[in-house]
mmCIF file of C-alpha atoms in Angstrom:
data_model
loop_
_atom_site.group_PDB
_atom_site.id
_atom_site.type_symbol
_atom_site.label_atom_id
_atom_site.label_comp_id
_atom_site.label_asym_id
_atom_site.label_seq_id
_atom_site.Cartn_x
_atom_site.Cartn_y
_atom_site.Cartn_z
ATOM 1 C CA MET A 20 -1.308 13.274 -12.108
ATOM 2 C CA ALA A 21 -3.794 15.518 -10.368
ATOM 3 C CA MET A 22 -7.540 15.851 -10.181
ATOM 4 C CA VAL A 23 -9.553 18.739 -8.780
ATOM 5 C CA PHE A 24 -13.154 18.973 -7.734
ATOM 6 C CA SER A 25 -15.239 21.581 -6.035
ATOM 7 C CA PRO A 26 -16.986 20.402 -2.870
ATOM 8 C CA LEU A 27 -18.722 23.662 -2.088
ATOM 9 C CA THR A 28 -20.955 24.379 0.854
ATOM 10 C CA SER A 29 -23.182 27.354 0.279
ATOM 11 C CA SER A 30 -26.635 28.225 1.557
ATOM 12 C CA GLY A 31 -27.090 24.774 2.992
ATOM 13 C CA CYS A 32 -26.360 22.862 -0.186
ATOM 14 C CA SER A 33 -23.350 20.992 -1.494
ATOM 15 C CA SER A 34 -21.994 20.257 -4.943
ATOM 16 C CA TYR A 35 -19.294 17.700 -5.533
ATOM 17 C CA CYS A 36 -18.060 18.156 -9.087
ATOM 18 C CA ASN A 37 -15.557 15.679 -10.407
ATOM 19 C CA LEU A 38 -13.582 17.164 -13.267
ATOM 20 C CA GLY A 39 -12.705 13.962 -15.031
ATOM 21 C CA LEU A 40 -10.230 11.169 -14.414
ATOM 22 C CA SER A 41 -7.747 10.377 -17.129
ATOM 23 C CA TRP A 42 -4.540 8.367 -16.959
ATOM 24 C CA LYS A 43 -2.893 10.739 -19.407
ATOM 25 C CA SER A 44 -3.760 13.884 -17.468
ATOM 26 C CA SER A 45 -0.712 15.431 -15.877
ATOM 27 C CA SER A 46 -1.882 18.809 -14.642
ATOM 28 C CA LEU A 47 -4.867 20.496 -13.133
ATOM 29 C CA PHE A 48 -5.327 22.631 -16.214
ATOM 30 C CA VAL A 49 -5.713 19.482 -18.290
ATOM 31 C CA GLU A 50 -8.260 18.179 -15.815
ATOM 32 C CA LEU A 51 -10.204 21.434 -15.959
ATOM 33 C CA GLY A 52 -10.264 21.058 -19.748
ATOM 34 C CA PHE A 53 -10.270 24.741 -20.599
ATOM 35 C CA LEU A 54 -11.418 25.314 -24.145
ATOM 36 C CA SER A 55 -11.087 28.580 -25.979
ATOM 37 C CA ASN A 56 -14.442 30.000 -26.937
ATOM 38 C CA GLY A 57 -13.487 33.035 -28.970
ATOM 39 C CA SER A 58 -14.925 36.340 -27.810
ATOM 40 C CA LYS A 59 -17.294 34.544 -25.483
ATOM 41 C CA GLY A 60 -14.513 33.835 -23.003
ATOM 42 C CA VAL A 61 -13.350 30.490 -21.673
ATOM 43 C CA SER A 62 -15.529 27.485 -21.103
ATOM 44 C CA ALA A 63 -14.545 25.070 -18.352
ATOM 45 C CA LYS A 64 -15.673 21.833 -19.900
ATOM 46 C CA PRO A 65 -14.208 18.546 -18.629
ATOM 47 C CA ALA A 66 -13.554 16.094 -21.408
ATOM 48 C CA GLU A 67 -14.411 12.959 -19.441
ATOM 49 C CA LEU A 68 -17.001 14.093 -16.908
ATOM 50 C CA ASN A 69 -18.714 11.103 -15.357
ATOM 51 C CA ALA A 70 -22.223 12.148 -14.410
ATOM 52 C CA SER A 71 -22.313 9.629 -11.572
ATOM 53 C CA LYS A 72 -19.674 11.664 -9.790
ATOM 54 C CA VAL A 73 -21.623 14.912 -9.793
ATOM 55 C CA PHE A 74 -23.464 14.195 -6.583
ATOM 56 C CA ARG A 75 -25.473 17.332 -6.054
ATOM 57 C CA ALA A 76 -25.464 20.715 -7.716
ATOM 58 C CA CYS A 77 -26.490 24.015 -6.216
ATOM 59 C CA ALA A 78 -26.909 27.525 -7.526
ATOM 60 C CA SER A 79 -23.776 29.535 -8.101
ATOM 61 C CA SER A 80 -23.067 32.812 -6.393
ATOM 62 C CA SER A 81 -21.681 35.778 -8.297
ATOM 63 C CA SER A 82 -19.272 36.318 -5.393
ATOM 64 C CA ASP A 83 -17.628 32.909 -5.806
ATOM 65 C CA PRO A 84 -13.911 33.038 -6.652
ATOM 66 C CA LEU A 85 -12.957 32.568 -10.303
ATOM 67 C CA LEU A 86 -11.352 29.170 -9.700
ATOM 68 C CA VAL A 87 -14.488 27.938 -7.961
ATOM 69 C CA LYS A 88 -16.668 28.998 -10.887
ATOM 70 C CA ALA A 89 -14.362 27.184 -13.307
ATOM 71 C CA ALA A 90 -14.397 24.059 -11.149
ATOM 72 C CA ARG A 91 -18.192 24.129 -11.271
ATOM 73 C CA ARG A 92 -18.042 24.185 -15.093
ATOM 74 C CA GLU A 93 -19.324 27.736 -15.382
ATOM 75 C CA ARG A 94 -18.232 30.070 -18.158
ATOM 76 C CA VAL A 95 -15.337 32.207 -16.976
ATOM 77 C CA SER A 96 -13.441 35.110 -18.503
ATOM 78 C CA ARG A 97 -10.043 33.389 -18.278
ATOM 79 C CA PRO A 98 -8.447 30.237 -16.882
ATOM 80 C CA PRO A 99 -7.635 30.582 -13.190
ATOM 81 C CA ALA A 100 -3.966 30.496 -12.209
ATOM 82 C CA TRP A 101 -2.581 29.192 -8.946
ATOM 83 C CA MET A 102 0.401 27.372 -7.504
ATOM 84 C CA MET A 103 -0.191 23.657 -7.610
ATOM 85 C CA ARG A 104 2.485 22.729 -5.083
ATOM 86 C CA GLN A 105 2.790 23.691 -1.440
ATOM 87 C CA ALA A 106 2.746 27.464 -1.315
ATOM 88 C CA GLY A 107 5.976 28.857 -2.783
ATOM 89 C CA ARG A 108 8.992 26.957 -1.549
ATOM 90 C CA TYR A 109 11.222 28.736 -4.057
ATOM 91 C CA MET A 110 10.505 32.116 -2.398
ATOM 92 C CA ALA A 111 13.238 33.781 -0.364
ATOM 93 C CA VAL A 112 10.762 34.549 2.408
ATOM 94 C CA TYR A 113 9.943 30.847 2.694
ATOM 95 C CA ARG A 114 13.583 29.764 2.711
ATOM 96 C CA LYS A 115 14.290 32.237 5.489
ATOM 97 C CA LEU A 116 11.422 30.806 7.548
ATOM 98 C CA ALA A 117 12.602 27.248 6.850
ATOM 99 C CA GLU A 118 16.025 28.099 8.233
ATOM 100 C CA LYS A 119 14.369 29.167 11.465
ATOM 101 C CA HIS A 120 12.101 26.102 11.504
ATOM 102 C CA PRO A 121 14.108 23.323 9.792
ATOM 103 C CA SER A 122 11.635 20.513 10.510
ATOM 104 C CA PHE A 123 9.189 20.088 7.645
ATOM 105 C CA ARG A 124 6.682 18.445 9.961
ATOM 106 C CA GLU A 125 6.871 21.390 12.333
ATOM 107 C CA ARG A 126 6.194 23.763 9.451
ATOM 108 C CA SER A 127 3.336 21.667 8.102
ATOM 109 C CA GLU A 128 1.748 20.757 11.441
ATOM 110 C CA THR A 129 1.854 24.084 13.300
ATOM 111 C CA THR A 130 -1.143 26.299 12.604
ATOM 112 C CA ASP A 131 0.647 29.664 12.714
ATOM 113 C CA LEU A 132 3.391 28.441 10.384
ATOM 114 C CA ILE A 133 0.930 26.778 7.990
ATOM 115 C CA VAL A 134 -1.038 30.010 7.659
ATOM 116 C CA GLU A 135 2.045 32.182 7.261
ATOM 117 C CA ILE A 136 3.560 29.963 4.571
ATOM 118 C CA SER A 137 0.259 29.479 2.733
ATOM 119 C CA LEU A 138 -0.237 33.240 2.502
ATOM 120 C CA GLN A 139 3.263 34.041 1.217
ATOM 121 C CA PRO A 140 2.429 33.542 -2.499
ATOM 122 C CA TRP A 141 -0.942 35.229 -1.989
ATOM 123 C CA GLU A 142 0.656 38.334 -0.552
ATOM 124 C CA ALA A 143 3.264 38.391 -3.337
ATOM 125 C CA PHE A 144 1.179 37.562 -6.437
ATOM 126 C CA HIS A 145 -2.530 37.309 -5.559
ATOM 127 C CA PRO A 146 -3.158 34.095 -7.548
ATOM 128 C CA ASP A 147 -6.668 32.718 -7.991
ATOM 129 C CA GLY A 148 -6.102 29.946 -5.474
ATOM 130 C CA VAL A 149 -4.396 29.721 -2.086
ATOM 131 C CA ILE A 150 -3.275 26.176 -1.327
ATOM 132 C CA ILE A 151 -2.789 25.116 2.270
ATOM 133 C CA PHE A 152 0.801 24.319 3.187
ATOM 134 C CA SER A 153 0.636 20.631 4.027
ATOM 135 C CA ASP A 154 1.666 17.230 2.705
ATOM 136 C CA ILE A 155 -0.157 14.220 1.302
ATOM 137 C CA LEU A 156 1.295 12.137 4.163
ATOM 138 C CA THR A 157 0.023 14.489 6.881
ATOM 139 C CA PRO A 158 -3.099 12.414 7.742
ATOM 140 C CA LEU A 159 -1.265 9.079 8.049
ATOM 141 C CA PRO A 160 -0.741 9.090 11.849
ATOM 142 C CA ALA A 161 -4.435 9.877 12.277
ATOM 143 C CA PHE A 162 -5.319 6.386 10.999
ATOM 144 C CA GLY A 163 -2.414 4.386 12.393
ATOM 145 C CA VAL A 164 0.600 4.887 10.118
ATOM 146 C CA GLN A 165 3.526 6.641 11.767
ATOM 147 C CA PHE A 166 6.195 8.341 9.671
ATOM 148 C CA ASP A 167 9.207 10.628 9.864
ATOM 149 C CA ILE A 168 10.750 12.906 7.271
ATOM 150 C CA GLU A 169 14.531 12.664 7.131
ATOM 151 C CA ASP A 170 16.709 15.248 5.426
ATOM 152 C CA VAL A 171 18.343 12.805 3.011
ATOM 153 C CA ARG A 172 15.879 9.913 2.718
ATOM 154 C CA GLY A 173 12.690 11.953 2.799
ATOM 155 C CA PRO A 174 9.552 10.243 4.179
ATOM 156 C CA VAL A 175 10.209 7.083 6.174
ATOM 157 C CA ILE A 176 7.318 4.838 7.217
ATOM 158 C CA GLN A 177 8.180 3.261 10.553
ATOM 159 C CA SER A 178 6.200 0.031 9.989
ATOM 160 C CA PRO A 179 5.476 -0.711 6.310
ATOM 161 C CA ILE A 180 2.286 -2.677 5.661
ATOM 162 C CA ARG A 181 2.697 -5.700 3.388
ATOM 163 C CA SER A 182 0.619 -8.398 5.080
ATOM 164 C CA GLU A 183 -2.724 -9.103 6.704
ATOM 165 C CA GLU A 184 -1.000 -8.715 10.068
ATOM 166 C CA GLY A 185 0.134 -5.243 9.083
ATOM 167 C CA LEU A 186 -3.416 -4.235 8.214
ATOM 168 C CA LYS A 187 -4.372 -4.684 11.874
ATOM 169 C CA SER A 188 -2.517 -1.489 12.759
ATOM 170 C CA LEU A 189 -4.959 0.590 10.731
ATOM 171 C CA HIS A 190 -7.993 2.255 12.277
ATOM 172 C CA SER A 191 -10.606 4.829 11.344
ATOM 173 C CA ILE A 192 -9.235 8.309 10.834
ATOM 174 C CA ASP A 193 -9.157 10.409 14.004
ATOM 175 C CA LEU A 194 -9.803 13.928 12.738
ATOM 176 C CA GLU A 195 -9.030 15.438 16.124
ATOM 177 C CA LYS A 196 -5.384 14.655 15.400
ATOM 178 C CA LEU A 197 -5.653 16.892 12.328
ATOM 179 C CA GLN A 198 -7.085 19.920 14.091
ATOM 180 C CA PHE A 199 -4.157 22.038 12.901
ATOM 181 C CA VAL A 200 -5.361 21.486 9.327
ATOM 182 C CA GLY A 201 -8.914 22.538 10.125
ATOM 183 C CA ASP A 202 -7.794 25.554 12.134
ATOM 184 C CA SER A 203 -5.457 26.653 9.339
ATOM 185 C CA LEU A 204 -8.152 26.409 6.680
ATOM 186 C CA ARG A 205 -10.579 28.440 8.776
ATOM 187 C CA ILE A 206 -7.993 31.181 9.256
ATOM 188 C CA LEU A 207 -7.058 31.180 5.564
ATOM 189 C CA ARG A 208 -10.706 31.444 4.530
ATOM 190 C CA LYS A 209 -11.113 34.432 6.856
ATOM 191 C CA GLU A 210 -7.903 36.092 5.647
ATOM 192 C CA VAL A 211 -8.558 35.662 1.922
ATOM 193 C CA GLY A 212 -12.345 35.856 1.980
ATOM 194 C CA GLU A 213 -13.832 35.327 -1.466
ATOM 195 C CA GLN A 214 -10.952 37.000 -3.304
ATOM 196 C CA ALA A 215 -9.445 33.587 -4.125
ATOM 197 C CA ALA A 216 -10.293 29.926 -3.666
ATOM 198 C CA ILE A 217 -8.869 28.174 -0.626
ATOM 199 C CA LEU A 218 -7.481 24.840 -1.810
ATOM 200 C CA GLY A 219 -7.116 21.725 0.250
ATOM 201 C CA PHE A 220 -5.545 18.554 -1.069
ATOM 202 C CA VAL A 221 -5.045 14.851 -0.494
ATOM 203 C CA GLY A 222 -3.040 12.046 -1.998
ATOM 204 C CA ALA A 223 -4.797 9.404 -4.068
ATOM 205 C CA PRO A 224 -5.018 5.961 -2.424
ATOM 206 C CA TRP A 225 -2.489 4.353 -4.782
ATOM 207 C CA THR A 226 0.085 7.070 -4.173
ATOM 208 C CA ILE A 227 -0.365 6.939 -0.394
ATOM 209 C CA ALA A 228 -0.171 3.142 -0.528
ATOM 210 C CA THR A 229 3.189 3.274 -2.315
ATOM 211 C CA TYR A 230 4.725 5.039 0.673
ATOM 212 C CA ILE A 231 3.059 2.723 3.188
ATOM 213 C CA VAL A 232 4.091 -0.454 1.364
ATOM 214 C CA GLU A 233 7.562 0.616 0.208
ATOM 215 C CA GLY A 234 8.408 2.221 3.538
ATOM 216 C CA GLY A 235 9.176 5.592 1.977
ATOM 217 C CA THR A 236 10.270 6.992 -1.346
ATOM 218 C CA THR A 237 11.417 4.613 -4.059
ATOM 219 C CA CYS A 238 12.646 4.626 -7.633
ATOM 220 C CA THR A 239 11.444 1.139 -8.522
ATOM 221 C CA TYR A 240 8.109 0.548 -6.710
ATOM 222 C CA THR A 241 8.947 -3.165 -6.742
ATOM 223 C CA LYS A 242 7.310 -4.076 -3.431
ATOM 224 C CA ILE A 243 3.895 -2.618 -4.173
ATOM 225 C CA LYS A 244 3.927 -3.834 -7.782
ATOM 226 C CA ASP A 245 4.834 -7.291 -6.522
ATOM 227 C CA MET A 246 1.860 -7.145 -4.133
ATOM 228 C CA CYS A 247 -0.452 -6.616 -7.095
ATOM 229 C CA HIS A 248 0.359 -10.229 -8.021
ATOM 230 C CA THR A 249 1.385 -11.957 -4.792
ATOM 231 C CA ALA A 250 -0.955 -10.377 -2.227
ATOM 232 C CA PRO A 251 -3.719 -8.589 -4.144
ATOM 233 C CA HIS A 252 -6.237 -9.098 -1.326
ATOM 234 C CA VAL A 253 -3.969 -7.274 1.131
ATOM 235 C CA LEU A 254 -3.342 -4.414 -1.277
ATOM 236 C CA ARG A 255 -7.031 -4.061 -2.091
ATOM 237 C CA ALA A 256 -7.886 -3.969 1.618
ATOM 238 C CA LEU A 257 -5.249 -1.284 2.183
ATOM 239 C CA LEU A 258 -6.464 0.801 -0.758
ATOM 240 C CA SER A 259 -10.088 0.574 0.357
ATOM 241 C CA HIS A 260 -9.155 1.650 3.871
ATOM 242 C CA LEU A 261 -7.261 4.596 2.440
ATOM 243 C CA SER A 262 -10.216 5.570 0.243
ATOM 244 C CA LYS A 263 -12.510 5.803 3.261
ATOM 245 C CA ALA A 264 -9.992 7.718 5.364
ATOM 246 C CA ILE A 265 -9.197 10.136 2.539
ATOM 247 C CA ALA A 266 -12.909 10.722 1.875
ATOM 248 C CA GLU A 267 -13.447 11.699 5.514
ATOM 249 C CA TYR A 268 -10.380 13.920 5.411
ATOM 250 C CA ILE A 269 -11.705 15.667 2.309
ATOM 251 C CA VAL A 270 -15.034 16.372 3.978
ATOM 252 C CA TYR A 271 -13.190 17.686 7.033
ATOM 253 C CA GLN A 272 -11.174 20.087 4.884
ATOM 254 C CA VAL A 273 -14.302 21.318 3.128
ATOM 255 C CA GLU A 274 -16.187 21.823 6.358
ATOM 256 C CA SER A 275 -13.173 23.752 7.667
ATOM 257 C CA GLY A 276 -13.183 26.204 4.772
ATOM 258 C CA ALA A 277 -11.651 24.697 1.625
ATOM 259 C CA HIS A 278 -13.445 25.782 -1.536
ATOM 260 C CA CYS A 279 -11.889 23.052 -3.680
ATOM 261 C CA ILE A 280 -9.889 19.880 -3.160
ATOM 262 C CA GLN A 281 -7.032 18.606 -5.300
ATOM 263 C CA ILE A 282 -6.310 14.884 -5.457
ATOM 264 C CA PHE A 283 -2.693 14.091 -6.289
ATOM 265 C CA ASP A 284 -1.904 10.680 -7.724
ATOM 266 C CA SER A 285 1.779 11.461 -7.821
ATOM 267 C CA TRP A 286 2.886 7.878 -8.494
ATOM 268 C CA GLY A 287 -0.045 6.868 -10.675
ATOM 269 C CA GLY A 288 2.202 7.404 -13.667
ATOM 270 C CA GLN A 289 4.325 4.463 -12.533
ATOM 271 C CA LEU A 290 1.507 2.184 -13.650
ATOM 272 C CA PRO A 291 0.713 1.383 -17.269
ATOM 273 C CA PRO A 292 -2.819 2.417 -18.238
ATOM 274 C CA HIS A 293 -4.441 -0.982 -17.733
ATOM 275 C CA MET A 294 -2.930 -1.297 -14.242
ATOM 276 C CA TRP A 295 -3.903 2.264 -13.313
ATOM 277 C CA ASP A 296 -7.465 1.402 -14.306
ATOM 278 C CA CYS A 297 -7.291 -1.580 -11.963
ATOM 279 C CA TRP A 298 -5.273 -0.312 -9.000
ATOM 280 C CA SER A 299 -5.736 3.450 -8.833
ATOM 281 C CA LYS A 300 -8.871 4.715 -10.539
ATOM 282 C CA PRO A 301 -11.349 2.442 -8.693
ATOM 283 C CA TYR A 302 -10.120 3.702 -5.334
ATOM 284 C CA ILE A 303 -10.352 7.332 -6.424
ATOM 285 C CA ASP A 304 -13.904 6.459 -7.475
ATOM 286 C CA GLU A 305 -14.478 5.049 -3.978
ATOM 287 C CA ILE A 306 -13.601 8.424 -2.482
ATOM 288 C CA PHE A 307 -16.481 10.014 -4.355
ATOM 289 C CA GLU A 308 -18.803 7.130 -3.585
ATOM 290 C CA CYS A 309 -18.090 7.420 0.150
ATOM 291 C CA ARG A 310 -19.789 10.794 0.256
#
């Protein structure tokens, strides 16, 4: 599941446009809600726009990238197209670079490599959006959660949080530890200009919490689902902390040059609708309310 909104900064004003939250939504194009409008082009009309999440609107600029205009619910000539995942990991040029730099964290936490990888699909296809090469777990060490990425196991959280004692390791997000993200976004914005939207992204609180609670990837999600019943106060505290940290990280990305932000609730689909409404959606709402 993914959501996208446009936190634009232009001429001293900001507009934070939520494009609808729906448990059934599985792609950004669904969230954008593109509707055919005959000869009049395409209308970007979100089906479930919550007015409370449109914080402030500002005048559009004719020079804004197509994706940005669509995210702001303006009429556009066609739906924007971009790569939703990190750059283009299927590309031969990326695989060659990965052989030279086998550590994913090195590739995703080194400014020069981030910029080079992010621009590979842009240079090949010129899509409407250029997404920063990063990971939803990238900000974790900045607020007290250390992790590694192993070749076979994938992400491994060194100290899973499942108790009140574990919560004590968390602290406010230290954005200085994420300078490589800000530097990369500034360079990408300069390189691409207004030809395409620069996209930042974050993980939704529930999805990030699954890694922190489970200790890494999982097929069953038993530990975090068990916490919903056995330690709901601990899980709620963790989710709220994540909401605040993610909100600050979003603002940081925007201030560094991101036109739009995608929110990935990758493991939201592991919850039935009524549980998603209880354990995921409210904490996505908190992200918007933090601003």
